[in-house]
Every structure is written in structure tokens, then in C-alpha cells.
Amino acid sequence: MRSNFTEAAGLEKGLVSMEPYRSAAYFELERDKVFARTWLIMGRTEDVANVGDYIVKEVEICGASILITRAAGDKIRAFHNVCSHRGNQVVWEDKGSRKTMFRCPYHNWTYGNDGRLLAISDEKMFFGVDKSKCGLEPIQCDVWDGWIFINLNPDNKVGLHDYLGEMGVFLSDIPYPNPGRSIKIQAHLKCNWKFLIDAFSESYHIPVLHSKTIGPSFSGPSDPAGHLQNAEFFGPHHSISLFGNPDYAPTEAQLVERLAYKGMASENVLAANQSEETEALRAHRSVNPGKSETWSMDINEFFPNFHLDVAGGGFWTHEIWPITPDYSRYEMRFFVPKPESVRAAFHQEHYIARLADVVLEDLANVERTQKGVASRAKNFMILQDNEVLIRRMMDTLDKFTVSDTLEKALEECA
Amino acid sequence: MRNMATVPAGERALPAGFEALEEFVAYWAVPGQNERRYQRCDTTMDEIQRFYDAVYPRADEAMAYLDKFPLRDMPGPEARLMRLVLSLAQASMSVEIQGAARVPNAPWPDTVKILTTETL
Ligand code: FES
Ligand SMILES: [Fe+2]
């Protein structure tokens, strides 16, 4: 087991500036040097499981609406959701299926789900339009291990697998349970996006802020602070493992929790599945990579805004999307089995209800932190070793914002 | 607008034997996790406690009874009983975990939405 993670990450131990959290100029750099040129998560391949399925995702900071399709030949593609005629959005709903053609609702220009412009209504009144040149604008799109990513820079030369680098190798081939079914918790917060990143990047706060909801299972008599069990660093990405209290059990008075978990042999309170369904997951080399006896979950942070968290009982993701310097969209997806009985539905209702409360504890908190930092009463954060990911994220962002190209930024982070 | 469960004319609110829980149907037997969470957050601790005290003692029995029906195609009274039981999971957050109707020091209403692919 590693200790002194900050040193292992090659980071200084001094104060960290709060300015990037409240600076409009820094936000612009994040847009141009980070979101407009790194690979961004769009979802799972199961989100467009069949030919004719599609989803629409927003990247607000870049003002982009993105259409992801699975066309004949099973190729997953991404396009700007913008009509060649006069620029309206072609697809207005956020997902759908069995559609191989999209008709722009403004004047009926029709596109194939491979992006080609198929038909122009009342074409004879136009002045010779070359339809072959007027398809939807394609966006670089690639898949790693079932996860769909895009890159908004049309001139980008760093492939997805090179961008993920060692992190992609480290986490490859995880046997995800229920990758095709998820429940999403979505919220919009009045805060800079990095407060949300930070909120889900350290365990120091868990016994305090979440003292009732998950504090008792993420800390315990043997480790009241719930220290990190491991940390791995890969270019701009990283992975940490959290402590789990091996002795956690609901109290006598937690009657409904006992009823919900009755007949369920599960790993911990964050388990969406029965233990036997996650055996292969737990056996993966990079799940609990430090092979700690007192482990609860791993936080795998893909730069800039995607967390892929794996626990003994299943996995979930966080996506954090900046909108303005002090407004953000937060989405958490829990991948859960399809309940086949009322008892299974009851367990899932309890599981998601607790997570919604946990997340709300974090979400109410980020808006308070935003206010505090924006007040300029303080100018620096004082970070401890278990907050290494916050320090490292800031260091990485600083490197990206001063690098001319993605290649250079990645070199700086190597 | 407030969600409410309605009972079609001529239908019983709940299956025979569960009449004592009928007073909770309108408020708590609503379809959808997001809606049930909303109901829990939008009421008082006293109301949540009253619902919890009435439904918990019958929950195990209700789930055993409901096992005989298809989860996604229950008759009206059974579907409402199932939703009452599912609401108990929501209510238990207040009673067994927070000791308060909602997460303390969090705003209400909030922007949190639970988005599911199916509505039970
Ligand atoms: S803007 Fe799409 S058809 Fe006119
Ligand atoms: Fe938290």
C-alpha cells in the first residue's frame, strides 16, 4: 500500500490558488484548451444498442449539440446537430430508436443516420445545391471499452486510445454488470464545474458531510478518517481507492433498510447487485488495484470531466458539464439490473433513494463553496494528502491551459 | 403541480386485506421514483412518520402477496399497493437515516431529477 500520494504524483505540497474557480478568463481557457480539444464522454455503446438508435448530448461550454447514431454496418458516428439549410437543430428529442432518417422540423431537409443529406423539400426552387456536400457536419468519434467519446477539434490528431494512454490500458476489459440499464440523477448547480469535480474526488469529507448516509460505511473504528487505500496516476487521468468499513451493518432501528437488503448477499450499501453477479468485476486486476482488505470503491477520473466509479457491488459514472463560470450540469448514472420482482424493485428504490440523498448532500455543499470562494475572503486552498486528486487536477488544468496543442499538453503531463 | 394517485370509479383502492392503508393511496401510491421522492421531500416529518408506521408492519406481507402478479402488468389495486411499498423506501430515508424530512441544509425545491428508463 502506497502512502504519501502527493509525493508519488510528483506534486508540490504548497497552497493552491482559488482563482481558477472564479475567473472568467480561466473559464475561457478551459473552453478553448480543454473542452474544445480533449476527448469527451458521450455514453455507453448500449445507449445506441441497435441500428437506428440515436442520442443527443449537449456540450454547453462549447455551444455544441451532438447527435450520436448507429447506422447500418453498426458504426457509431457523431455529428453536429445542425441543419445545413439555415442552421436549426435537426433532432429535438434527446434519444430515440428505429430511425434511419432525420427530417429537420423547420423545412423538412432529410438526412440519413450516416449524416448524408438525402432530400431537400421543394428542391427545384433552390439554385443548384450539391447535396453530397451538404451532409451533417461529422465530429471525431471513437469507442474505448464500450464507452463512446468525441473530440470537437476537427483537426485533432491524437486518437482516443493515445489520449487515454496508460489509463485505458489499466482499466480495459472490466466486466461491467448491467451496462445497458441505468438510472440517472441529474441536477443543475450554481457553481463552477470544478467544485463538482472536487466533491467527488476525495474521501476526506465523507465521514463529516455524509455522517448519516454513507459515513458509517466509508469510515469506521479502524480508520475514522477513511483514508485512501491506493492511488495511480496516468498522464492527465488518475485513479484512487477508498476505504470501506468491513464491520458496517444497519442498526436495529433501520427496519426498512434491513427489509430492503433481506435475502441479498451484497458487498456494501452501494451495491446494486448480488455478490455473485459481481464476482468477475471484483476479480479484475484494476478493481481495488491495491488489493486492500478494507476497500469500498475506486474513483477513476478521466480528464476532464468523467468519473467511472467501480465498487464491489457495481459501477456508476459522474459527468460534470460546465455551462458558465458559475453554473454547471451534473449527471450521475447508476447501472442497475432490471428488477424482476417487487422485492428487487424495492431494493432498487431504497438504493437510489439513499444515493439521491448522498448526492444532494454534495450538491447543496458545492453551491455554498462557490459562494465562499467567490467572496474573495480567501485566495488559497490548503490541501492534505487525501485530497491529492484536487491538487493534481488543478496542476493538469494549468498545464493544459498554457499548452498550444493537445500533444504538448499530454507531454507536459507525462 | 402536485402528483396524486387516482382510483378509477368502481375499482378498489387496494387489494382486500389492505384496506387500513387506503388513506395513504392518494399521496403515496404515485408512479415513478422521481415522483415518489418528490412526495417524500414535499411533506412534513410527522406525515412521513405516520406513513412509515402504518406501512412498514405490512410491507413484507404485501411484497409476498404481490409476488403472484407480473411486476410490469399489475391490476390497479395491486399496482397501488406496490407503489405504497416503494414509497416506504423513500420515507425510510427521512426516518432511518436523516432524522428529518429532507437532507438538512439543502434547498427545497431543488433541481435534482431521477430519470428512469421505465416507470414502476
Ligand atoms: S433549417 Fe433545417 S430544413 Fe430549414
Ligand atoms: Fe460526497
Coordinates of C-alpha atoms in Angstrom, one line a residue, chain A residues 44-338:
Chain A
R44 CA -22.1 3.7 -23.5
T45 CA -22.4 1.8 -26.8
E46 CA -25.5 0.3 -25.2
D47 CA -27.1 3.7 -25.3
V48 CA -27.3 3.2 -29.0
A49 CA -27.6 -0.5 -28.9
N50 CA -29.3 -1.1 -32.2
V51 CA -29.0 0.2 -35.8
G52 CA -31.4 3.2 -35.9
D53 CA -30.8 4.2 -32.2
Y54 CA -29.6 7.7 -31.5
I55 CA -28.9 10.1 -28.6
V56 CA -28.4 13.8 -28.5
K57 CA -25.9 15.3 -26.0
E58 CA -25.1 18.9 -25.1
V59 CA -21.6 20.3 -24.6
E60 CA -22.8 23.7 -23.3
I61 CA -19.4 25.3 -22.8
C62 CA -18.7 24.8 -26.5
G63 CA -22.2 25.7 -27.5
A64 CA -22.4 22.3 -29.2
S65 CA -25.4 19.9 -29.6
I66 CA -24.2 16.5 -30.7
L67 CA -26.1 13.7 -32.4
I68 CA -24.8 10.2 -32.0
T69 CA -26.1 7.5 -34.2
R70 CA -25.6 3.8 -35.0
A71 CA -26.1 3.4 -38.7
A72 CA -26.0 0.3 -41.0
G73 CA -22.8 -1.6 -40.6
D74 CA -23.1 -0.9 -36.9
K75 CA -20.8 2.1 -37.0
I76 CA -21.3 4.6 -34.2
R77 CA -21.0 8.2 -35.5
A78 CA -21.2 11.7 -34.1
F79 CA -22.4 14.8 -35.9
H80 CA -23.2 18.4 -35.0
N81 CA -26.9 18.5 -34.6
V82 CA -27.2 21.4 -37.0
C83 CA -29.1 21.6 -40.3
S84 CA -27.2 22.6 -43.5
H85 CA -30.2 24.7 -44.6
R86 CA -30.4 27.5 -42.1
G87 CA -28.9 26.0 -39.0
N88 CA -31.8 24.8 -37.0
Q89 CA -31.3 21.7 -34.8
V90 CA -32.3 18.6 -36.8
V91 CA -33.1 16.4 -33.8
W92 CA -35.2 17.9 -31.0
E93 CA -35.6 14.9 -28.6
D94 CA -32.7 13.6 -26.6
K95 CA -32.9 10.0 -27.7
G96 CA -34.8 7.6 -29.9
S97 CA -34.8 4.4 -31.9
R98 CA -35.7 2.9 -35.2
K99 CA -34.9 6.0 -37.1
T100 CA -32.5 5.8 -40.1
M101 CA -33.6 9.2 -41.4
F102 CA -33.9 12.6 -39.6
R103 CA -36.1 15.2 -41.0
C104 CA -35.3 18.8 -39.9
P105 CA -38.6 20.0 -38.4
Y106 CA -38.1 23.5 -39.8
H107 CA -38.3 22.9 -43.6
N108 CA -38.0 19.1 -43.9
W109 CA -34.5 18.7 -45.1
T110 CA -33.8 15.0 -44.7
Y111 CA -30.6 13.3 -43.5
G112 CA -29.6 9.7 -43.3
N113 CA -28.3 8.5 -39.9
D114 CA -24.9 8.2 -41.6
G115 CA -25.0 12.0 -42.0
R116 CA -25.7 12.2 -45.7
L117 CA -28.3 14.8 -46.9
L118 CA -30.9 12.7 -48.7
A119 CA -33.6 15.1 -49.7
I120 CA -34.4 18.8 -49.9
S121 CA -38.0 19.7 -49.9
D122 CA -39.1 21.9 -52.9
E123 CA -35.6 21.4 -54.3
K124 CA -36.5 22.9 -57.7
M125 CA -36.7 26.3 -56.1
F126 CA -33.1 26.3 -55.0
F127 CA -30.2 27.4 -57.1
G128 CA -28.3 24.2 -57.7
V129 CA -27.4 22.7 -54.4
D130 CA -24.8 19.9 -54.3
K131 CA -26.4 17.6 -51.8
S132 CA -23.3 15.5 -51.5
K133 CA -21.6 18.5 -49.9
C134 CA -24.4 19.4 -47.5
G135 CA -24.4 16.5 -45.1
L136 CA -24.4 16.8 -41.3
E137 CA -21.0 18.0 -40.0
P138 CA -19.2 15.0 -38.7
I139 CA -17.3 15.0 -35.3
Q140 CA -14.4 12.7 -34.5
C141 CA -16.0 9.8 -32.5
D142 CA -14.4 6.6 -31.1
V143 CA -15.1 3.9 -28.6
W144 CA -13.0 2.6 -25.8
D145 CA -14.2 -0.5 -23.9
G146 CA -17.8 0.3 -24.7
W147 CA -17.6 4.0 -23.8
I148 CA -18.3 6.5 -26.6
F149 CA -16.1 9.6 -26.8
I150 CA -16.0 12.6 -29.2
N151 CA -13.4 15.2 -30.0
L152 CA -14.7 18.6 -31.1
N153 CA -11.5 19.7 -32.7
P154 CA -11.9 18.8 -36.4
D155 CA -8.0 19.0 -36.8
N156 CA -7.4 16.8 -33.8
K157 CA -4.5 14.3 -34.4
V158 CA -4.5 12.4 -31.1
G159 CA -6.6 9.3 -31.2
L160 CA -8.8 8.3 -28.3
H161 CA -6.6 5.4 -27.3
D162 CA -3.5 7.6 -27.3
Y163 CA -5.4 10.2 -25.3
L164 CA -6.4 7.7 -22.6
G165 CA -2.9 6.1 -22.7
E166 CA -2.0 4.0 -19.7
M167 CA -5.3 4.7 -18.0
G168 CA -7.1 3.0 -20.9
V169 CA -4.8 0.0 -20.6
F170 CA -5.1 -0.1 -16.8
L171 CA -8.9 -0.2 -16.9
S172 CA -9.5 -2.2 -20.1
D173 CA -11.8 -5.2 -20.1
I174 CA -13.7 -4.6 -16.9
P175 CA -16.8 -6.9 -17.0
Y176 CA -19.4 -4.2 -16.3
P177 CA -22.6 -5.6 -14.8
N178 CA -25.8 -4.2 -16.4
P179 CA -24.1 -1.8 -18.8
G180 CA -27.4 -1.4 -20.7
R181 CA -29.6 -0.2 -17.9
S182 CA -29.1 2.9 -15.8
I183 CA -30.9 5.3 -13.6
K184 CA -29.8 8.9 -13.9
I185 CA -29.7 11.6 -11.3
Q186 CA -29.5 15.0 -12.9
A187 CA -29.1 18.4 -11.3
H188 CA -28.1 22.0 -12.3
L189 CA -26.0 23.8 -9.8
K190 CA -25.0 27.4 -9.3
C191 CA -21.3 26.7 -9.1
N192 CA -18.1 26.4 -11.1
W193 CA -17.8 22.9 -12.6
K194 CA -14.6 22.2 -10.7
F195 CA -16.3 22.3 -7.3
L196 CA -18.4 19.3 -8.6
I197 CA -15.2 17.5 -9.8
D198 CA -13.7 18.1 -6.4
A199 CA -16.8 17.0 -4.5
F200 CA -16.5 13.5 -6.0
S201 CA -12.7 13.3 -5.9
E202 CA -11.8 12.8 -2.2
S203 CA -12.9 10.8 0.8
Y204 CA -11.8 13.3 3.5
H205 CA -15.3 14.8 3.6
I206 CA -17.3 11.5 3.7
P207 CA -17.3 10.9 7.5
V208 CA -18.2 14.5 8.1
L209 CA -20.6 15.7 5.3
H210 CA -22.2 12.3 4.9
S211 CA -22.1 11.4 8.5
K212 CA -25.5 9.7 8.4
T213 CA -25.9 8.5 4.8
I214 CA -22.6 6.8 3.9
G215 CA -20.2 7.9 6.6
P216 CA -20.7 4.7 8.6
S217 CA -19.8 2.5 5.7
F218 CA -16.8 4.6 4.4
S219 CA -15.1 5.1 7.7
G220 CA -15.0 3.1 10.9
P221 CA -13.2 2.4 14.2
S222 CA -10.1 1.1 12.4
D223 CA -9.9 4.3 10.2
P224 CA -12.2 7.1 11.4
A225 CA -11.0 9.4 8.6
G226 CA -11.5 6.8 5.8
H227 CA -8.0 7.2 4.3
L228 CA -7.2 6.5 0.7
Q229 CA -6.2 2.9 0.1
N230 CA -4.3 3.5 -3.2
A231 CA -3.7 6.0 -5.9
E232 CA -2.5 5.6 -9.5
F233 CA -1.5 8.4 -11.9
F234 CA -1.6 8.2 -15.7
G235 CA -1.0 11.4 -17.7
P236 CA -3.9 13.7 -17.1
H237 CA -6.0 10.8 -15.7
H238 CA -5.9 9.1 -12.3
S239 CA -7.5 6.5 -10.0
I240 CA -7.9 6.3 -6.3
S241 CA -9.3 3.6 -4.0
L242 CA -11.4 4.4 -0.9
F243 CA -11.6 2.8 2.5
G244 CA -14.6 0.6 3.3
N245 CA -15.8 -0.3 6.8
P246 CA -15.8 -4.1 6.9
D247 CA -18.0 -4.1 10.0
Y248 CA -20.8 -1.9 8.7
A249 CA -24.3 -3.2 9.3
P250 CA -27.6 -1.4 9.6
T251 CA -28.7 -0.6 13.2
E252 CA -31.6 -2.4 14.8
A253 CA -33.8 0.6 14.2
Q254 CA -33.1 0.6 10.4
L255 CA -36.1 -1.7 9.7
V256 CA -36.7 -0.8 6.1
E257 CA -33.0 -1.0 5.2
R258 CA -32.9 -4.5 6.7
L259 CA -36.0 -5.4 4.8
A260 CA -34.6 -4.0 1.5
Y261 CA -31.3 -6.0 1.9
K262 CA -33.0 -9.1 3.2
G263 CA -32.0 -12.1 1.1
M264 CA -29.4 -10.0 -0.6
A265 CA -25.8 -11.1 -0.2
S266 CA -24.2 -7.8 -1.3
E267 CA -20.9 -6.2 -1.0
N268 CA -21.9 -2.9 0.7
V269 CA -24.5 -0.2 0.9
L270 CA -23.6 1.0 -2.6
A271 CA -24.3 -2.4 -4.1
A272 CA -26.8 -2.5 -6.9
N273 CA -26.3 -6.3 -7.5
Q274 CA -26.0 -9.5 -5.6
S275 CA -22.4 -10.5 -4.8
E276 CA -22.4 -13.5 -7.1
E277 CA -23.2 -11.2 -10.0
T278 CA -20.1 -9.1 -9.4
E279 CA -17.5 -11.8 -8.8
A280 CA -15.8 -11.2 -12.2
L281 CA -15.9 -7.5 -11.6
R282 CA -14.1 -7.8 -8.2
A283 CA -11.6 -10.2 -9.7
H284 CA -10.4 -7.7 -12.3
R285 CA -6.8 -6.7 -11.9
S286 CA -7.6 -2.9 -11.7
V287 CA -10.6 -3.1 -9.5
N288 CA -9.3 -2.4 -6.0
P289 CA -5.8 -2.3 -7.6
G290 CA -4.0 -2.2 -4.3
K291 CA -6.0 -5.3 -3.2
S292 CA -6.8 -3.7 0.1
E293 CA -8.7 -5.7 2.6
T294 CA -10.7 -2.6 3.6
W295 CA -11.8 -1.3 0.3
S296 CA -15.1 0.1 -0.8
M297 CA -14.7 1.6 -4.3
D298 CA -12.4 3.1 -6.9
I299 CA -12.8 6.6 -8.4
N300 CA -11.4 6.6 -11.9
E301 CA -11.2 10.2 -13.2
F302 CA -10.8 10.7 -16.9
F303 CA -9.7 14.2 -17.7
P304 CA -11.5 16.5 -17.9
N305 CA -15.0 15.7 -16.6
F306 CA -15.8 12.0 -16.4
H307 CA -15.7 9.7 -13.4
L308 CA -16.1 6.0 -13.8
D309 CA -16.5 4.6 -10.3
V310 CA -16.3 0.9 -9.5
A311 CA -17.4 -0.7 -6.3
G312 CA -17.8 -4.3 -5.2
G313 CA -21.5 -4.2 -6.0
G314 CA -21.5 -2.5 -9.3
F315 CA -20.5 0.7 -11.0
W316 CA -21.7 4.3 -11.8
T317 CA -20.5 7.4 -13.5
H318 CA -20.4 11.1 -13.0
E319 CA -20.4 13.6 -15.8
I320 CA -19.8 17.2 -15.0
W321 CA -20.5 19.8 -17.7
P322 CA -19.6 23.5 -17.3
I323 CA -22.2 25.9 -18.7
T324 CA -21.0 29.3 -17.4
P325 CA -18.2 30.1 -14.9
D326 CA -20.7 29.6 -12.1
Y327 CA -23.3 27.3 -13.5
S328 CA -23.0 23.6 -14.3
R329 CA -24.9 20.5 -15.2
Y330 CA -24.3 17.3 -13.2
E331 CA -25.3 13.8 -14.2
M332 CA -24.7 10.6 -12.3
R333 CA -25.7 7.3 -13.8
F334 CA -26.1 4.2 -11.8
F335 CA -26.0 1.0 -13.8
V336 CA -28.6 -1.3 -12.2
P337 CA -30.2 -4.7 -13.1
K338 CA -33.7 -4.8 -14.4

